[in-house]
Amino acid sequence: MAFEALGELLDESLHLPVGDRTYTIPAPSAEVGLRVQAIVHAAAAAADGGKVDDEVLADAAEHDLYRDVLGSAYDEMVSGGVSWPALKHAAITGMVWIAQDKDAAARYWSTGGDPSRMAPNRETRRAAQSGAASSIPSRGSTSGTSTRPAPDRSKGRRRR
């Protein structure tokens, strides 16, 4: 079996519409991808109250992360006069794409950066949970044994 060229299988760019223009974010280098993965992992650990790897976060501060994530689109966006919120949203969308996949990046993009729009609200989650719980029948015993309590054997025993 022959393998197809990887370039034929992967769409290695992200296309983000900002204003009246669509910017293409090229696939990051392996180095940038690995660094973004480490930063996202450290941020998730910090959000969960875990220990944060200071070296990873210092590395993020040391480099121009948004420039690395956006690649050639960074200079195009800056020279095109894109606003800071738009550039930041595009860069974070790029980070989500690198750390997860295009579907997750599209979900993040469509929220406008508002994390509360990413997850369903409490009422929707509860309705889904209660609906799922009530629609699953309880499992019966498969052992074939009775659930009646064992007889009390102390009755009928003779005292010595």
PDB file of C-alpha atoms in Angstrom:
ATOM      1  CA  MET A   1       0.000   0.000   0.000  1.00  0.00           C
ATOM      2  CA  ALA A   2       1.413   3.369  -0.976  1.00  0.00           C
ATOM      3  CA  PHE A   3       0.929   6.434   1.158  1.00  0.00           C
ATOM      4  CA  GLU A   4      -0.333   9.658  -0.367  1.00  0.00           C
ATOM      5  CA  ALA A   5       1.803  12.737   0.059  1.00  0.00           C
ATOM      6  CA  LEU A   6       0.934  14.372   3.351  1.00  0.00           C
ATOM      7  CA  GLY A   7       0.407  17.738   1.667  1.00  0.00           C
ATOM      8  CA  GLU A   8      -2.448  16.176  -0.310  1.00  0.00           C
ATOM      9  CA  LEU A   9      -4.181  15.024   2.870  1.00  0.00           C
ATOM     10  CA  LEU A  10      -3.816  18.057   5.127  1.00  0.00           C
ATOM     11  CA  ASP A  11      -5.049  21.567   4.633  1.00  0.00           C
ATOM     12  CA  GLU A  12      -2.119  23.245   6.314  1.00  0.00           C
ATOM     13  CA  SER A  13      -3.537  26.731   6.622  1.00  0.00           C
ATOM     14  CA  LEU A  14      -6.297  28.603   8.359  1.00  0.00           C
ATOM     15  CA  HIS A  15      -8.347  31.261   6.576  1.00  0.00           C
ATOM     16  CA  LEU A  16      -9.767  33.990   8.820  1.00  0.00           C
ATOM     17  CA  PRO A  17     -12.049  36.750   7.548  1.00  0.00           C
ATOM     18  CA  VAL A  18     -11.271  40.075   9.225  1.00  0.00           C
ATOM     19  CA  GLY A  19     -13.148  43.081   7.936  1.00  0.00           C
ATOM     20  CA  ASP A  20     -13.311  42.942   4.150  1.00  0.00           C
ATOM     21  CA  ARG A  21     -10.251  40.704   3.805  1.00  0.00           C
ATOM     22  CA  THR A  22      -9.445  37.064   4.489  1.00  0.00           C
ATOM     23  CA  TYR A  23      -6.048  36.393   6.032  1.00  0.00           C
ATOM     24  CA  THR A  24      -4.321  33.054   5.574  1.00  0.00           C
ATOM     25  CA  ILE A  25      -2.423  31.708   8.553  1.00  0.00           C
ATOM     26  CA  PRO A  26       0.112  29.180   7.330  1.00  0.00           C
ATOM     27  CA  ALA A  27       0.871  26.022   9.276  1.00  0.00           C
ATOM     28  CA  PRO A  28       3.394  26.722  12.016  1.00  0.00           C
ATOM     29  CA  SER A  29       6.795  25.105  12.180  1.00  0.00           C
ATOM     30  CA  ALA A  30       7.132  22.048  14.397  1.00  0.00           C
ATOM     31  CA  GLU A  31       9.002  24.199  16.938  1.00  0.00           C
ATOM     32  CA  VAL A  32       6.180  26.751  17.161  1.00  0.00           C
ATOM     33  CA  GLY A  33       3.549  23.998  17.298  1.00  0.00           C
ATOM     34  CA  LEU A  34       5.319  22.244  20.157  1.00  0.00           C
ATOM     35  CA  ARG A  35       5.759  25.526  22.048  1.00  0.00           C
ATOM     36  CA  VAL A  36       2.071  26.429  21.634  1.00  0.00           C
ATOM     37  CA  GLN A  37       1.077  22.951  22.841  1.00  0.00           C
ATOM     38  CA  ALA A  38       3.241  23.401  25.951  1.00  0.00           C
ATOM     39  CA  ILE A  39       1.842  26.871  26.638  1.00  0.00           C
ATOM     40  CA  VAL A  40      -1.770  25.738  26.232  1.00  0.00           C
ATOM     41  CA  HIS A  41      -1.105  22.765  28.516  1.00  0.00           C
ATOM     42  CA  ALA A  42       0.496  25.037  31.149  1.00  0.00           C
ATOM     43  CA  ALA A  43      -2.426  27.477  30.942  1.00  0.00           C
ATOM     44  CA  ALA A  44      -4.939  24.639  31.365  1.00  0.00           C
ATOM     45  CA  ALA A  45      -3.009  23.321  34.378  1.00  0.00           C
ATOM     46  CA  ALA A  46      -2.965  26.802  35.924  1.00  0.00           C
ATOM     47  CA  ALA A  47      -6.710  27.219  35.323  1.00  0.00           C
ATOM     48  CA  ASP A  48      -7.333  23.923  37.126  1.00  0.00           C
ATOM     49  CA  GLY A  49      -5.223  25.082  40.074  1.00  0.00           C
ATOM     50  CA  GLY A  50      -2.300  22.842  39.195  1.00  0.00           C
ATOM     51  CA  LYS A  51       1.387  23.599  39.216  1.00  0.00           C
ATOM     52  CA  VAL A  52       2.566  25.778  36.357  1.00  0.00           C
ATOM     53  CA  ASP A  53       5.869  25.210  34.602  1.00  0.00           C
ATOM     54  CA  ASP A  54       7.491  28.651  34.969  1.00  0.00           C
ATOM     55  CA  GLU A  55      10.035  27.814  32.274  1.00  0.00           C
ATOM     56  CA  VAL A  56       7.298  27.273  29.687  1.00  0.00           C
ATOM     57  CA  LEU A  57       5.605  30.553  30.535  1.00  0.00           C
ATOM     58  CA  ALA A  58       8.932  32.416  30.553  1.00  0.00           C
ATOM     59  CA  ASP A  59       9.618  30.996  27.091  1.00  0.00           C
ATOM     60  CA  ALA A  60       6.241  32.307  25.911  1.00  0.00           C
ATOM     61  CA  ALA A  61       7.051  35.785  27.213  1.00  0.00           C
ATOM     62  CA  GLU A  62      10.492  35.639  25.650  1.00  0.00           C
ATOM     63  CA  HIS A  63       9.196  35.084  22.133  1.00  0.00           C
ATOM     64  CA  ASP A  64       6.693  37.028  20.109  1.00  0.00           C
ATOM     65  CA  LEU A  65       4.023  34.344  20.318  1.00  0.00           C
ATOM     66  CA  TYR A  66       1.335  36.068  18.238  1.00  0.00           C
ATOM     67  CA  ARG A  67       3.817  36.730  15.425  1.00  0.00           C
ATOM     68  CA  ASP A  68       4.893  33.079  15.488  1.00  0.00           C
ATOM     69  CA  VAL A  69       1.310  31.771  15.507  1.00  0.00           C
ATOM     70  CA  LEU A  70       0.052  34.071  12.730  1.00  0.00           C
ATOM     71  CA  GLY A  71       3.134  33.721  10.552  1.00  0.00           C
ATOM     72  CA  SER A  72       3.055  35.929   7.454  1.00  0.00           C
ATOM     73  CA  ALA A  73      -0.514  36.988   8.266  1.00  0.00           C
ATOM     74  CA  TYR A  74       0.829  38.935  11.270  1.00  0.00           C
ATOM     75  CA  ASP A  75       2.670  41.517   9.142  1.00  0.00           C
ATOM     76  CA  GLU A  76      -0.233  41.664   6.696  1.00  0.00           C
ATOM     77  CA  MET A  77      -2.687  42.345   9.517  1.00  0.00           C
ATOM     78  CA  VAL A  78      -0.500  45.014  11.126  1.00  0.00           C
ATOM     79  CA  SER A  79       0.178  46.794   7.825  1.00  0.00           C
ATOM     80  CA  GLY A  80      -3.518  46.491   6.949  1.00  0.00           C
ATOM     81  CA  GLY A  81      -4.467  48.414  10.083  1.00  0.00           C
ATOM     82  CA  VAL A  82      -6.297  45.568  11.814  1.00  0.00           C
ATOM     83  CA  SER A  83      -7.349  46.502  15.347  1.00  0.00           C
ATOM     84  CA  TRP A  84      -5.644  44.999  18.382  1.00  0.00           C
ATOM     85  CA  PRO A  85      -8.752  42.998  19.448  1.00  0.00           C
ATOM     86  CA  ALA A  86      -9.046  41.521  15.954  1.00  0.00           C
ATOM     87  CA  LEU A  87      -5.338  40.609  15.815  1.00  0.00           C
ATOM     88  CA  LYS A  88      -5.495  39.091  19.296  1.00  0.00           C
ATOM     89  CA  HIS A  89      -8.641  37.098  18.423  1.00  0.00           C
ATOM     90  CA  ALA A  90      -7.016  35.813  15.230  1.00  0.00           C
ATOM     91  CA  ALA A  91      -3.855  34.813  17.135  1.00  0.00           C
ATOM     92  CA  ILE A  92      -5.757  32.989  19.861  1.00  0.00           C
ATOM     93  CA  THR A  93      -7.874  31.277  17.216  1.00  0.00           C
ATOM     94  CA  GLY A  94      -4.597  30.187  15.621  1.00  0.00           C
ATOM     95  CA  MET A  95      -3.403  28.840  18.963  1.00  0.00           C
ATOM     96  CA  VAL A  96      -6.609  26.827  19.357  1.00  0.00           C
ATOM     97  CA  TRP A  97      -6.092  25.465  15.823  1.00  0.00           C
ATOM     98  CA  ILE A  98      -2.506  24.477  16.621  1.00  0.00           C
ATOM     99  CA  ALA A  99      -3.323  22.955  20.019  1.00  0.00           C
ATOM    100  CA  GLN A 100      -6.557  21.208  18.943  1.00  0.00           C
ATOM    101  CA  ASP A 101      -7.955  21.310  15.411  1.00  0.00           C
ATOM    102  CA  LYS A 102      -9.850  23.427  12.873  1.00  0.00           C
ATOM    103  CA  ASP A 103     -13.269  22.601  14.322  1.00  0.00           C
ATOM    104  CA  ALA A 104     -12.253  23.853  17.762  1.00  0.00           C
ATOM    105  CA  ALA A 105     -10.698  26.956  16.179  1.00  0.00           C
ATOM    106  CA  ALA A 106     -13.930  27.643  14.264  1.00  0.00           C
ATOM    107  CA  ARG A 107     -15.960  27.315  17.471  1.00  0.00           C
ATOM    108  CA  TYR A 108     -13.624  29.730  19.254  1.00  0.00           C
ATOM    109  CA  TRP A 109     -13.677  32.175  16.311  1.00  0.00           C
ATOM    110  CA  SER A 110     -17.476  32.239  16.241  1.00  0.00           C
ATOM    111  CA  THR A 111     -17.669  33.185  19.944  1.00  0.00           C
ATOM    112  CA  GLY A 112     -15.809  36.434  19.389  1.00  0.00           C
ATOM    113  CA  GLY A 113     -13.512  35.424  22.236  1.00  0.00           C
ATOM    114  CA  ASP A 114     -16.318  35.121  24.789  1.00  0.00           C
ATOM    115  CA  PRO A 115     -15.707  31.810  26.601  1.00  0.00           C
ATOM    116  CA  SER A 116     -19.251  31.756  27.996  1.00  0.00           C
ATOM    117  CA  ARG A 117     -20.519  31.308  24.430  1.00  0.00           C
ATOM    118  CA  MET A 118     -18.334  28.210  23.942  1.00  0.00           C
ATOM    119  CA  ALA A 119     -20.127  25.971  26.448  1.00  0.00           C
ATOM    120  CA  PRO A 120     -23.860  25.538  26.709  1.00  0.00           C
ATOM    121  CA  ASN A 121     -25.455  27.367  29.610  1.00  0.00           C
ATOM    122  CA  ARG A 122     -26.246  25.632  32.895  1.00  0.00           C
ATOM    123  CA  GLU A 123     -29.932  25.090  32.043  1.00  0.00           C
ATOM    124  CA  THR A 124     -29.063  23.421  28.724  1.00  0.00           C
ATOM    125  CA  ARG A 125     -26.445  21.172  30.380  1.00  0.00           C
ATOM    126  CA  ARG A 126     -28.848  20.131  33.143  1.00  0.00           C
ATOM    127  CA  ALA A 127     -31.634  19.387  30.687  1.00  0.00           C
ATOM    128  CA  ALA A 128     -29.281  17.261  28.624  1.00  0.00           C
ATOM    129  CA  GLN A 129     -28.022  15.427  31.706  1.00  0.00           C
ATOM    130  CA  SER A 130     -31.458  14.763  33.191  1.00  0.00           C
ATOM    131  CA  GLY A 131     -32.823  13.682  29.827  1.00  0.00           C
ATOM    132  CA  ALA A 132     -29.963  11.286  29.308  1.00  0.00           C
ATOM    133  CA  ALA A 133     -30.263   9.843  32.783  1.00  0.00           C
ATOM    134  CA  SER A 134     -33.998   9.208  32.546  1.00  0.00           C
ATOM    135  CA  SER A 135     -33.839   7.610  29.126  1.00  0.00           C
ATOM    136  CA  ILE A 136     -31.395   4.897  30.181  1.00  0.00           C
ATOM    137  CA  PRO A 137     -33.138   1.922  31.732  1.00  0.00           C
ATOM    138  CA  SER A 138     -31.649   0.594  34.953  1.00  0.00           C
ATOM    139  CA  ARG A 139     -29.735  -2.585  34.599  1.00  0.00           C
ATOM    140  CA  GLY A 140     -31.261  -5.652  36.214  1.00  0.00           C
ATOM    141  CA  SER A 141     -29.346  -8.354  37.972  1.00  0.00           C
ATOM    142  CA  THR A 142     -27.612 -10.742  35.628  1.00  0.00           C
ATOM    143  CA  SER A 143     -26.324 -13.131  38.272  1.00  0.00           C
ATOM    144  CA  GLY A 144     -29.535 -15.130  38.523  1.00  0.00           C
ATOM    145  CA  THR A 145     -29.526 -14.956  42.295  1.00  0.00           C
ATOM    146  CA  SER A 146     -32.350 -13.734  44.441  1.00  0.00           C
ATOM    147  CA  THR A 147     -32.170 -10.410  46.195  1.00  0.00           C
ATOM    148  CA  ARG A 148     -34.040 -11.814  49.210  1.00  0.00           C
ATOM    149  CA  PRO A 149     -32.055 -11.700  52.435  1.00  0.00           C
ATOM    150  CA  ALA A 150     -30.508 -14.911  53.664  1.00  0.00           C
ATOM    151  CA  PRO A 151     -32.533 -16.694  56.341  1.00  0.00           C
ATOM    152  CA  ASP A 152     -31.526 -16.084  59.945  1.00  0.00           C
ATOM    153  CA  ARG A 153     -29.833 -19.319  60.981  1.00  0.00           C
ATOM    154  CA  SER A 154     -29.732 -18.521  64.643  1.00  0.00           C
ATOM    155  CA  LYS A 155     -33.406 -19.465  64.905  1.00  0.00           C
ATOM    156  CA  GLY A 156     -33.898 -23.120  65.382  1.00  0.00           C
ATOM    157  CA  ARG A 157     -30.356 -23.757  66.656  1.00  0.00           C
ATOM    158  CA  ARG A 158     -30.100 -25.640  69.868  1.00  0.00           C
ATOM    159  CA  ARG A 159     -28.233 -24.276  72.812  1.00  0.00           C
ATOM    160  CA  ARG A 160     -25.619 -26.438  74.401  1.00  0.00           C
TER     161      ARG A 160
END
